Coordinates of C-alpha atoms in Angstrom, one line a residue:
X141 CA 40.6 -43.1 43.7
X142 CA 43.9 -41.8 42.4
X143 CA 46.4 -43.0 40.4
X144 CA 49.6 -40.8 38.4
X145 CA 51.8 -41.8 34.9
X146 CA 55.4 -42.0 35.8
X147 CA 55.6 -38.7 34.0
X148 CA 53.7 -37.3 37.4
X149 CA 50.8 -36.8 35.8
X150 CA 48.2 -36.9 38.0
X151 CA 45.1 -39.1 37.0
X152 CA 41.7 -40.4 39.0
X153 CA 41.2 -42.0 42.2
X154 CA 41.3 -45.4 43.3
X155 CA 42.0 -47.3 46.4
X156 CA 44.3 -49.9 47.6
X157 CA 46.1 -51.2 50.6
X158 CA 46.2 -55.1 51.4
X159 CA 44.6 -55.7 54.6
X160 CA 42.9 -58.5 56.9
X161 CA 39.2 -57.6 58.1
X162 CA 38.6 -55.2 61.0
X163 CA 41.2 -53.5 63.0
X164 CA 42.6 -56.9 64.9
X165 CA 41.7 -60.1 65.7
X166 CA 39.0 -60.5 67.9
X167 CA 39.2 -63.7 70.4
X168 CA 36.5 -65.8 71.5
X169 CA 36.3 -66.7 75.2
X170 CA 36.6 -70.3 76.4
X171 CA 34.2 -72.8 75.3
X172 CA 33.6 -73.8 79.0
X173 CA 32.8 -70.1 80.2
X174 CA 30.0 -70.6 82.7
X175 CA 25.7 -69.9 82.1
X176 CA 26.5 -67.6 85.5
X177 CA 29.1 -65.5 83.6
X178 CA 27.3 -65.4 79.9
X179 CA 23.9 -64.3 82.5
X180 CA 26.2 -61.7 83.6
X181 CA 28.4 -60.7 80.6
X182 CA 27.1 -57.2 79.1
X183 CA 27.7 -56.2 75.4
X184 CA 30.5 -54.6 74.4
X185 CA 31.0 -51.0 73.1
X186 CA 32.6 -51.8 69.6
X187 CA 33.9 -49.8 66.2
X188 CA 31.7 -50.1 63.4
X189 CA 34.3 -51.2 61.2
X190 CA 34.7 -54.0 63.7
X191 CA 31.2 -55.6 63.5
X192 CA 31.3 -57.3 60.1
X193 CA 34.3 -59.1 61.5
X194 CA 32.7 -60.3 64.4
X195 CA 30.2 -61.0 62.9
X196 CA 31.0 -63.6 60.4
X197 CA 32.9 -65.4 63.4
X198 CA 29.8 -65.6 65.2
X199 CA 27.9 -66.7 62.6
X200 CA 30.6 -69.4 61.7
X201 CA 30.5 -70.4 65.6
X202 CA 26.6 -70.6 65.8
X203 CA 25.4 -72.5 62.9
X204 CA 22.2 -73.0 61.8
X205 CA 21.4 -70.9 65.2
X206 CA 22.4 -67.9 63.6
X207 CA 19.9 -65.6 62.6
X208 CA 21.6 -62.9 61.2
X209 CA 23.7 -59.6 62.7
X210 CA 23.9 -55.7 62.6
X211 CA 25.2 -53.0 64.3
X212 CA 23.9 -50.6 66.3
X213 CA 25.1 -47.6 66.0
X214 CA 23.3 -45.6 68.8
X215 CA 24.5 -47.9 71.8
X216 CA 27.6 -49.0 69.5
X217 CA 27.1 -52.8 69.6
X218 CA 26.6 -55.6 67.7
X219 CA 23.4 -57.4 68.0
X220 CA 23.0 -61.3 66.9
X221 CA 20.1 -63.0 66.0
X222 CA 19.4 -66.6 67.6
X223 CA 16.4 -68.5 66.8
X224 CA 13.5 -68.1 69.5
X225 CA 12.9 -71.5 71.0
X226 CA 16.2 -72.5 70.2
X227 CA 17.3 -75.7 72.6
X228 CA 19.9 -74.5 74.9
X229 CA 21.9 -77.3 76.0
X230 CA 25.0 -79.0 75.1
X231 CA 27.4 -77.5 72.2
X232 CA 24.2 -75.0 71.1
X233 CA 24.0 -73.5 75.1
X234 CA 28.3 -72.8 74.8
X235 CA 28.6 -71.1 72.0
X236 CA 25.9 -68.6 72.8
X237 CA 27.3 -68.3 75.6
X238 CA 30.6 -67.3 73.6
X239 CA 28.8 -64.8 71.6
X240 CA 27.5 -63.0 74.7
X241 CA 31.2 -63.3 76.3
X242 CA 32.5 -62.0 73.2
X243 CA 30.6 -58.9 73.4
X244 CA 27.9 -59.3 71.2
X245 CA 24.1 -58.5 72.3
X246 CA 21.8 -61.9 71.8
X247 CA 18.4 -61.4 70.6
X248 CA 16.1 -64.0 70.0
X249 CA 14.0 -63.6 66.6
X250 CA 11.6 -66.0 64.7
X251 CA 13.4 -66.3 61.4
X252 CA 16.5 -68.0 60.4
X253 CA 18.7 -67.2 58.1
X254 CA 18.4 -69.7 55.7
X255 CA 14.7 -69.3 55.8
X256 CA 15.1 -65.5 55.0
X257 CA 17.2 -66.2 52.4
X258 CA 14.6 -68.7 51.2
X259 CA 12.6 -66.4 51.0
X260 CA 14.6 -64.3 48.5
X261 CA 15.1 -67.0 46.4
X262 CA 11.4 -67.4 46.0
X263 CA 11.0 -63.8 45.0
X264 CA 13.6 -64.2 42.6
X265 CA 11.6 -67.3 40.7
X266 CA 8.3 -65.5 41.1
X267 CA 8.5 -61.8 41.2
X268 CA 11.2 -60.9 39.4
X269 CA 9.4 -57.9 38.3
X270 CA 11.4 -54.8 36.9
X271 CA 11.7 -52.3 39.3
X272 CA 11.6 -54.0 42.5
X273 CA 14.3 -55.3 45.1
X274 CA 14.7 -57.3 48.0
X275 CA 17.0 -57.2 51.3
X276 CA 17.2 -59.1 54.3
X277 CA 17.0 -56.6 57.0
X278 CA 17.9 -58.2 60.4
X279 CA 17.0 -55.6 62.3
X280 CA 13.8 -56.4 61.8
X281 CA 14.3 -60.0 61.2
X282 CA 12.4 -60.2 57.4
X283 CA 12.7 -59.2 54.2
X284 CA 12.6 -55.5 52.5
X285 CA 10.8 -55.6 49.7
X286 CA 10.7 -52.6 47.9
X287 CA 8.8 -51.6 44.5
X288 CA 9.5 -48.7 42.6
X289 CA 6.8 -46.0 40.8
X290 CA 6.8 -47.9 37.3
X291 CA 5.3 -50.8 39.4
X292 CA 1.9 -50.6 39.1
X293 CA -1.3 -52.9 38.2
X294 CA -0.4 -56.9 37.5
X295 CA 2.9 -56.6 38.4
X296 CA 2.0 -54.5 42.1
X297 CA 0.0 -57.8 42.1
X298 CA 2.6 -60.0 41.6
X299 CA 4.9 -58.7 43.8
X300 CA 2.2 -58.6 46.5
X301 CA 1.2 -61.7 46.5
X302 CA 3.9 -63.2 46.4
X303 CA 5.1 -61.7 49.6
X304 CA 2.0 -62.5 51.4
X305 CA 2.8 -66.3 50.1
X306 CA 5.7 -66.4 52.1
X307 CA 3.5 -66.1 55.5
X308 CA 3.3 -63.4 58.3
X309 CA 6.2 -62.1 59.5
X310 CA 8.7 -62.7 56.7
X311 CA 8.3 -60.1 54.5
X312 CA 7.2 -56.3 54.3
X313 CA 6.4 -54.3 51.1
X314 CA 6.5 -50.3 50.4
X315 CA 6.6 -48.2 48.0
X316 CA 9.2 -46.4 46.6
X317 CA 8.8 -42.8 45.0
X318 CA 11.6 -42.6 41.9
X319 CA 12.9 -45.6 40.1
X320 CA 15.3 -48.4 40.0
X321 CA 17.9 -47.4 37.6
X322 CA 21.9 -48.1 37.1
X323 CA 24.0 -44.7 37.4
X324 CA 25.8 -45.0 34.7
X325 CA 27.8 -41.9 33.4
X326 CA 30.8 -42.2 38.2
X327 CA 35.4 -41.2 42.4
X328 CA 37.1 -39.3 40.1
X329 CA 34.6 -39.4 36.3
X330 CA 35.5 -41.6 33.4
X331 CA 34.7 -41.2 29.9
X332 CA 33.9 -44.0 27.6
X333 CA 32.1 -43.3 24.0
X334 CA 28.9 -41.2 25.4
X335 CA 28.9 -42.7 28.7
X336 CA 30.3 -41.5 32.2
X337 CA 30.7 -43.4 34.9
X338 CA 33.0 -43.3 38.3
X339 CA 36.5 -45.2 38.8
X340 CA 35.6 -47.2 41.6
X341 CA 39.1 -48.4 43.9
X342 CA 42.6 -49.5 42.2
X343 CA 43.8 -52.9 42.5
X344 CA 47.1 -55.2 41.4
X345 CA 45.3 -57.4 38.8
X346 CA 46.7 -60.9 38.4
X347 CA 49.6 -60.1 36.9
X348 CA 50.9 -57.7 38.7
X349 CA 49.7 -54.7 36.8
X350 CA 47.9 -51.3 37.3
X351 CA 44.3 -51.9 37.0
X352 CA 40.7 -50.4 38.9
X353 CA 37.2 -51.8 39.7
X354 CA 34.2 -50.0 38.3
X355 CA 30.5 -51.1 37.9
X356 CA 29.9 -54.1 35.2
X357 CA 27.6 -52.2 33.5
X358 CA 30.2 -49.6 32.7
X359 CA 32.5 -52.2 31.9
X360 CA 29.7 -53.8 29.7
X361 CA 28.9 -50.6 27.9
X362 CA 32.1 -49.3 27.0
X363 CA 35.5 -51.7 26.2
X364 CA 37.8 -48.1 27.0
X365 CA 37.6 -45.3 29.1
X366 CA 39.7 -41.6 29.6
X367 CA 40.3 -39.4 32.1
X368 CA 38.3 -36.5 30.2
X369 CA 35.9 -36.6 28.1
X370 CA 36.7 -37.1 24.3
X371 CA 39.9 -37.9 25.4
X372 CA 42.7 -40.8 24.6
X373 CA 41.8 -43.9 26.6
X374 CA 43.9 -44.9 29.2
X375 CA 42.6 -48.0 30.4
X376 CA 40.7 -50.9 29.0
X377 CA 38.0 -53.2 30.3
X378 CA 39.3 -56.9 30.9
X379 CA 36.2 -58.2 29.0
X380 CA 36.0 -61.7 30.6
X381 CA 35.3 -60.1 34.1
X382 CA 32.3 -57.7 33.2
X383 CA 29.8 -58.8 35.2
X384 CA 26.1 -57.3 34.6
X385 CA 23.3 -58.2 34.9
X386 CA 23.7 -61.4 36.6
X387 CA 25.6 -62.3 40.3
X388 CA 26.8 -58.5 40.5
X389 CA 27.9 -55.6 38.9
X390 CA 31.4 -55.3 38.7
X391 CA 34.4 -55.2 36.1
X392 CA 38.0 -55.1 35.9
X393 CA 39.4 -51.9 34.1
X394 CA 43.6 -52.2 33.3
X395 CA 45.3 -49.4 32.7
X396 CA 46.9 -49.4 29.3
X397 CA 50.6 -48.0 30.6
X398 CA 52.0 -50.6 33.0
X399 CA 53.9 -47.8 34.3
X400 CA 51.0 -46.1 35.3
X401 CA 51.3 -45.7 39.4
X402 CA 47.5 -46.4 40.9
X403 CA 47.6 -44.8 44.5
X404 CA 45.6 -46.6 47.0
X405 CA 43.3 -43.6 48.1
X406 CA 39.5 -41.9 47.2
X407 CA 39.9 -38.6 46.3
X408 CA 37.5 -36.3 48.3
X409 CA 38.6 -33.4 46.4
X410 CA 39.8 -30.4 47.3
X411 CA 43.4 -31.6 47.5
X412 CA 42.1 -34.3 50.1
X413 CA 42.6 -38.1 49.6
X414 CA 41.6 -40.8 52.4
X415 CA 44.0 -43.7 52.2
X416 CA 42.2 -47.6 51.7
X417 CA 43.8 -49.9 53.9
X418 CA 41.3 -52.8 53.3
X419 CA 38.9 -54.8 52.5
X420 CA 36.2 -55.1 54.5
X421 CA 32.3 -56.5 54.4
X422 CA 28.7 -54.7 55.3
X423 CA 27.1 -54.9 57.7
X424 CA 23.2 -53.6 58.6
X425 CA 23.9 -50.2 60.9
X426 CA 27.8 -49.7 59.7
X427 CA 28.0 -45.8 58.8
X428 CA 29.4 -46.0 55.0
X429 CA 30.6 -42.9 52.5
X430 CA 30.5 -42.9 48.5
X431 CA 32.7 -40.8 46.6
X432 CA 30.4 -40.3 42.8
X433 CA 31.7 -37.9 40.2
X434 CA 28.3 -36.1 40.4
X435 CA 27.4 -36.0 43.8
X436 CA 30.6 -36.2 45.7
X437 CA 30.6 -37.4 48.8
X438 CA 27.6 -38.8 50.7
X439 CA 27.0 -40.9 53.7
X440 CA 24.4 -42.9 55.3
X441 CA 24.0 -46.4 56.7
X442 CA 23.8 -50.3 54.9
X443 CA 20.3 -51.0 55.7
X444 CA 20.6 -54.5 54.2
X445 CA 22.2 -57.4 53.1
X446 CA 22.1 -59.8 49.5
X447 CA 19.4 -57.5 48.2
X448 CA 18.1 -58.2 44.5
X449 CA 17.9 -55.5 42.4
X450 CA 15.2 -56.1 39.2
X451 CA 17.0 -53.0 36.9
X452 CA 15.4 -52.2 33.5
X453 CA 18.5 -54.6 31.8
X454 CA 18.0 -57.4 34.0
X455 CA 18.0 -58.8 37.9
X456 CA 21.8 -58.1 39.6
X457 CA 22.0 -60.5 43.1
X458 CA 24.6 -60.2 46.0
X459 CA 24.2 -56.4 46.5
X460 CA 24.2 -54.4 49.7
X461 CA 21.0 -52.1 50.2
X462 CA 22.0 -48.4 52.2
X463 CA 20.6 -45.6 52.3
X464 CA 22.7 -43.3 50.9
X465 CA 21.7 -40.7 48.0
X466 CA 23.8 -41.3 44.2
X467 CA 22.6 -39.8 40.8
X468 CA 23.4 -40.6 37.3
X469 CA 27.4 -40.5 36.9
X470 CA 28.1 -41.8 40.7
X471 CA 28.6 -45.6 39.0
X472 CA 31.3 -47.3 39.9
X473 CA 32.5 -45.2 42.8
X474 CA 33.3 -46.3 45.7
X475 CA 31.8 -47.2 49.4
X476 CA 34.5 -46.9 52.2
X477 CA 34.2 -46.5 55.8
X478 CA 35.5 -43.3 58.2
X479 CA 38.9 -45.9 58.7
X480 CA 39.9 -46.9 55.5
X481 CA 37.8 -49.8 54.2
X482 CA 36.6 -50.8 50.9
X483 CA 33.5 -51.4 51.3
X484 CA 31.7 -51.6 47.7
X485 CA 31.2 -50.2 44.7
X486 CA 28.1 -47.7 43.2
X487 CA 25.3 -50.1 41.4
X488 CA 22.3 -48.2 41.0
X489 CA 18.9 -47.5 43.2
X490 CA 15.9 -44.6 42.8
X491 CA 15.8 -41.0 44.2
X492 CA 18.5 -38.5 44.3
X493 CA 20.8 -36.6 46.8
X494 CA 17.9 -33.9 47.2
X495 CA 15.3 -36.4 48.0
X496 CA 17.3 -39.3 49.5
X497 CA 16.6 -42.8 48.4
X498 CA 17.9 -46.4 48.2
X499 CA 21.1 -47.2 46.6
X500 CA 22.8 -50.2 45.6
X501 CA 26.6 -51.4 45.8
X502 CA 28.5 -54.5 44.5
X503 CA 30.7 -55.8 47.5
X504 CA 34.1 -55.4 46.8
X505 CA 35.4 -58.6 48.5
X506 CA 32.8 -60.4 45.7
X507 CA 34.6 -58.2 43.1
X508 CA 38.3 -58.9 43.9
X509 CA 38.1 -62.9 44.3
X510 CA 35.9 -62.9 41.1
X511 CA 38.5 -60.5 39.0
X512 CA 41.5 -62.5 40.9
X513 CA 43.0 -58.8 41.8
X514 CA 43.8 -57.3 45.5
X515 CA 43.8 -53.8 46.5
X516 CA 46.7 -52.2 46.6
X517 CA 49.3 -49.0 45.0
X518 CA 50.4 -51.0 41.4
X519 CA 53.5 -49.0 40.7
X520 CA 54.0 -46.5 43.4
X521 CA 55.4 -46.7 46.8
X522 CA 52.8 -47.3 49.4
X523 CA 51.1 -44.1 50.8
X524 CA 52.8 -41.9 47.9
X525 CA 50.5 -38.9 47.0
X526 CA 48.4 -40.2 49.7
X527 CA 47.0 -37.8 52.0
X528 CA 47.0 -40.5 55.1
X529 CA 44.7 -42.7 56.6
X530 CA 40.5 -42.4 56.4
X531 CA 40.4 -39.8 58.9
X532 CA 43.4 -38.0 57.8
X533 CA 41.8 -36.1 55.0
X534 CA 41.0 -33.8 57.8
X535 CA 43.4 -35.1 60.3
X536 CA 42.1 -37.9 62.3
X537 CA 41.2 -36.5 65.6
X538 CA 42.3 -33.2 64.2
X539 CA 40.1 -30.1 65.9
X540 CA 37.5 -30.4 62.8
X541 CA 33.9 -29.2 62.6
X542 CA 32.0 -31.8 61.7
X543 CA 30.4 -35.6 62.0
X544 CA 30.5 -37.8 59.7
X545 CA 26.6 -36.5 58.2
X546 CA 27.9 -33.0 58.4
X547 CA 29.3 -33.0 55.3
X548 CA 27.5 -35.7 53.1
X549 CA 24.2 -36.7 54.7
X550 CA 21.7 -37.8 52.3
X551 CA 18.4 -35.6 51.9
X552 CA 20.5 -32.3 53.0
X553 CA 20.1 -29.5 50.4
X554 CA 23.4 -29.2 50.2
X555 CA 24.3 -33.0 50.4
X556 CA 27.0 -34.4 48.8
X557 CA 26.4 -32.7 45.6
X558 CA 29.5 -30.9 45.8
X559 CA 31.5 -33.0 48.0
X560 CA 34.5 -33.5 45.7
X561 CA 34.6 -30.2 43.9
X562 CA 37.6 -28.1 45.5
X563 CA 37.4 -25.5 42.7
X564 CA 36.3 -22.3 43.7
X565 CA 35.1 -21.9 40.1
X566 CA 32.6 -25.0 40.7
X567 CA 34.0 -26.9 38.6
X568 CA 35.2 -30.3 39.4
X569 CA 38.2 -32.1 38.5
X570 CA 37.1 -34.7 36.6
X571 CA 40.5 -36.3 36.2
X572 CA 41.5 -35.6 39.8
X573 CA 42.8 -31.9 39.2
X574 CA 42.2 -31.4 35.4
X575 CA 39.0 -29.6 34.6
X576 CA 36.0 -30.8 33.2
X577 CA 33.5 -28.7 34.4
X578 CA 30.2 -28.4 35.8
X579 CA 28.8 -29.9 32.1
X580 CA 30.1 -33.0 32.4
X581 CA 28.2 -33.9 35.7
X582 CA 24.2 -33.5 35.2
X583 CA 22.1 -36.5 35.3
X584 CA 21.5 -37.9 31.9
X585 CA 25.0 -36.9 30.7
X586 CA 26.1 -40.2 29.8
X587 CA 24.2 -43.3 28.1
X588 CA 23.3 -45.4 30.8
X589 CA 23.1 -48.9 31.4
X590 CA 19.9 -48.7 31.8
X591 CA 19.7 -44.6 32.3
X592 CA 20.5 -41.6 31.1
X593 CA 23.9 -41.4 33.2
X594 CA 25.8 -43.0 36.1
X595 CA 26.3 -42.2 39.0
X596 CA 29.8 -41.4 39.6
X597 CA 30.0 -38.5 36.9
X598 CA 33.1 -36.2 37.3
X599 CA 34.8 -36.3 40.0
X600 CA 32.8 -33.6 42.6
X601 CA 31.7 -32.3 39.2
X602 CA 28.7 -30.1 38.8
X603 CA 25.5 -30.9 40.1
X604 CA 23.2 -28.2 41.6
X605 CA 25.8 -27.8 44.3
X606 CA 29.1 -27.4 42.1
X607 CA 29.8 -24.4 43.0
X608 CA 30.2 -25.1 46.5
X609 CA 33.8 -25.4 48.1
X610 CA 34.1 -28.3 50.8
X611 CA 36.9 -29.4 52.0
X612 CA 36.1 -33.1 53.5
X613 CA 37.9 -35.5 55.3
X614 CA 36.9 -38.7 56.6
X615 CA 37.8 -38.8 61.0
X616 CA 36.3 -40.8 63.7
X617 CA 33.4 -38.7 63.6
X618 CA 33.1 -38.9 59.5
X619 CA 33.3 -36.2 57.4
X620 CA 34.7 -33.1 58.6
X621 CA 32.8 -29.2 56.5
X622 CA 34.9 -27.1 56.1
X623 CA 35.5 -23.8 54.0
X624 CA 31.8 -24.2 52.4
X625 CA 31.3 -21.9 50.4
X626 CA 28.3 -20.1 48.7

C-alpha cells in the first residue's frame, strides 16, 4: 500500500481502484440449450481471477443443488459441486446444463453446502476450543478441521468427537505443528504504542476521506498508528468499525490529514508497486500474494472457505483459509492476486515462512461493506506514483525470470522473508522508503493481539532474509526474482 502528504512525502502502501468482479461479464448460455450439447460441452480454460465470479453466478443459478466451487489450477477450470442423486429433470436438469455450457466442470459430491456449513456451525457451539479452525474445503467436499500443538488431552477430545458426531464423510481432522496466533506487529509496517502491525489496502471512507483497512485486532489494540516507530501518528482507528474477535478481523484506519493522497497500490519494495483495481472474492485453488512488513511477499493458494479460527482472544468467523507462510508483524497486510485484486487482509494462523503453515485473511469485500468505504486513490489522481497494473511491477508479460512461486513461495529458505526489502543495506523501508531497519521486523517485536508481534512488520523489513535484494513484480506468471542478492 502507498499513500504521500501533499508535501510529496512519501508514506505506506495501500490499495485502491473501484472495480466490478472479474475481468468482464461472463454470460450464461440459453436456458433451452439441449441435454445433447451440455453431454457434449467440455470445460473451459479460465483465469483464476475469473473463477470467484463465475462462481457465485453458478451458485445463484443452481440453488440448493449447489455444492460448492474451486478452481483448478493445473487444468485451469472451475469445478462445481452438484449433489449426487440429484433429480435431473425440469428447471434442476437446465441449469446444469447452463453450468456445463458456461464452462464450468460438474462433479457430483455427497454434501451440500448448507449441510457443510452445518456442520461448522456445530463446531462452533461445541468445540470452540482455543487453537483450532475449521474450513469447508470443496475439493474434497468436507470440512478441514485443523488443531494446533497447544491442543492436547480433553480438548483433542472434544474436538474429536465432535467431528466424528457429524458422521463419515463430513469432516477430517489433523494436526497442526505451531500455533494459532494473530500477527500482530504488518504492506508497508505501522507503529502504534509497542505494537506493529501492516497497513493493509487504502480506501475512500464514507465521507470522502483518506483512510486504510488493517486487521481489527490492530485496530483494537491501538486507537493511532505512525509511519515509524516512536513516531507522530498519522492516522487514527475509526473505533466503531474495529472488529475482533467476533464476525472478522478488520478495522478502518483514517488518516489524520485529509490532504493526505492514499495511492491505490501494494508496495513490493524495491521501488516496485502493483496497482489494485478491485475487489474480488476467494476462491479454493485461486493463486493469492501477501505483502507483510516481516516477510514480504509470499504466495500460495486459498485452500478454503468461511473457516473459524479459535485465537487465544476469542473465535474470529468469515475467514479464508490459504496456505501461504506470515509471521508476527505481517497483520493487516494485504492478499491480492497476479491482476490486481483485493483479495483480503492478514489475520493470523501457526508456522512461519521457513516451515510453511496455515494462514488466515479477513475478506475484503466483508471489510468494505461493513466500514461503508470503497477502494480507491483518496486525494491523488488515479494511477499517480503507481507503478501499473498487477503484473507491471515487473512489466506484465515483460521477459522476466520467474513464476509467480519463484519469488515468494511458502516453505522456500529464502521465501518471502525479504520480498519487500529493496535496500541493499537489508534494511527495509518501513514507511515505504524511510528506514527502519532490520530491528523493527523480528517476530515478537510488537505486543500482539494475541502474540508477541503481527504479521505485517515493516515493510520487507528484516527477518532472517533482510539482507536479500529482490526486485518483485506481480505478471501473468506471478512474481517475477530478480537481482537477489546474497
Amino acid at each position: 500500500m502507498s499513500h504521500k502528504r501533499a508535501t510529496k512525502r512519501k508514506a505506506f502502501i495501500a490499495a485502491g481502484g473501484v472495480a466490478a468482479l472479474g475481468a468482464a461479464a461472463l454470460i450464461l448460455p440459453n436456458a433451452m440449450a439441449s441435454q445433447t450439447e451440455s453431454n457434449e460441452a467440455a470445460p473451459k480454460t479460465l483465469a483464476a481471477s475469473d473463477a470467484p465470479d463465475l462462481a457465485a453466478q453458478l451458485q445463484e443459478l443452481l440453488g440448493d443443488a449447489f455444492a460448492g466451487a474451486y478452481y483448478d489450477s493445473g487444468e485451469k477450470q472451475l469445478v462445481i459441486n452438484v449433489i449426487d442423486g440429484l433429480e435431473i429433470d425440469g428447471d434442476d436438469n437446465n441449469v446444469i446444463i447452463q453450468a456445463k455450457q458456461a464452462g464450468a466442470e460438474v462433479r457430483e459430491v455427497d454434501n451440500s453446502w448448507s449441510e457443510l456449513q452445518e456442520g461448522a456451525a456445530t463446531l462452533k457451539e461445541q468445540a470452540s476450543v482455543p487453537g483450532t479452525a475449521w474450513a469447508i474445503d470443496p475439493r474434497t467436499n468436507k470440512l478441514q478441521v485443523t488443531a494446533d500443538s497447544t491442543v492436547t488431552g480433553e480438548n483433542w477430545d472434544t474436538i474429536e468427537s465432535t467431528v466424528k458426531s457429524l458422521g463419515t464423510g463430513m469432516a477430517t481432522i489433523k494436526k497442526s505443528a505451531g500455533t494459532f496466533k494473530t500477527f500482530l506487529e504488518g504492506g508497508d509496517a505501522i507503529f502504534g504504542g509497542g505494537a506493529r502491525c501492516s497497513a493493509g489496502f487504502n480506501v475512500v471512507n464514507a465521507e470522502g476521506a483518506p483512510a486504510f483497512l488493517t486487521a481489527g485486532h490492530c485496530g483494537v489494540a491501538e486507537a493511532e498508528w505512525s509511519e515509524e516507530e516512536g513516531g507522530a501518528p498519522i492516522a487514527t482507528v475509526d473505533a466503531a468499525t474495529a472488529t475482533f474477535p467476533g464476525a472478522g478481523d478488520f478495522a478502518l484506519v483514517n488518516y489524520n490529514d485529509p490532504a493526505t493522497q492514499a495511492a491505490s497500490t501494494v508496495d513490493l519494495g524495491n521501488g516496485q508497486t502493483v496497482n489494485i483495481n478491485a475487489a474480488g472474492e476467494a476462491a479454493v485453488g485461486l493463486q493469492v500474494f501477501r505483502m507483510g512488513s516481516t516477510t514480504g511477499l509470499a504466495d500460495g493458494q486459498v485452500t478454503g472457505l468461511e473457516a473459524t479460527v479459535n485465537y487465544p482472544e476469542g473465535t474470529v468467523t468469515g475467514l479464508i483459509q490459504t496456505d501461504v507462510c506470515a509471521e508476527p508483524g505481517d497483520s493487516g497486510g494485504s492478499l491480492f492476486t497476479e491482476d490486481g485484486q483485493a483479495i483480503g487482509l492478514t489475520s493470523g494462523g501457526s508456522g512461519d515462512c521457513t516451515v510453511g503453515g496455515e494462514t488466515f485473511f479477513q475478506p475484503v469485500t466483508t471489510a468494505l461493506a461493513a466500514v461503508g468505504a470503497t477502494l480507491g486513490d483518496a486525494g491523488a489522481g488515479a494511477g499517480e506514483e503507481a507503478a501499473g497494473g498487477a503484473g507491471d511491477a515487473a512489466g506484465a508479460g515483460e521477459a522476466a525470470d520467474g513464476g509467480a512461486a519463484a519469488a515468494a513461495g511458502a516453505g522456500e529458505e529464502e521465501g518471502a522473508a525479504a520480498a519487500g526489502a529493496g535496500e541493499e543495506e537489508g534494511a527495509a523501508a518501513a514507511g515505504a522508503g524511510e528506514e527502519e531497519g532490520a530491528a523493527a521486523a523480528g517476530a515478537g517485536d510488537a505486543a500482539g493481539a494475541g502474540d508477541a508481534g503481527d504479521a505485517g512488520a515493516a515493510a520487507g523489513a528484516g527477518d532472517a532474509g533482510a539482507g536479500h535484494e529482490q526486485g518483485q513484480g506481480v505478471d501473468e506468471q506471478g512474481v517475477d526474482e530478480q537481482g537477489v542478492e546474497q
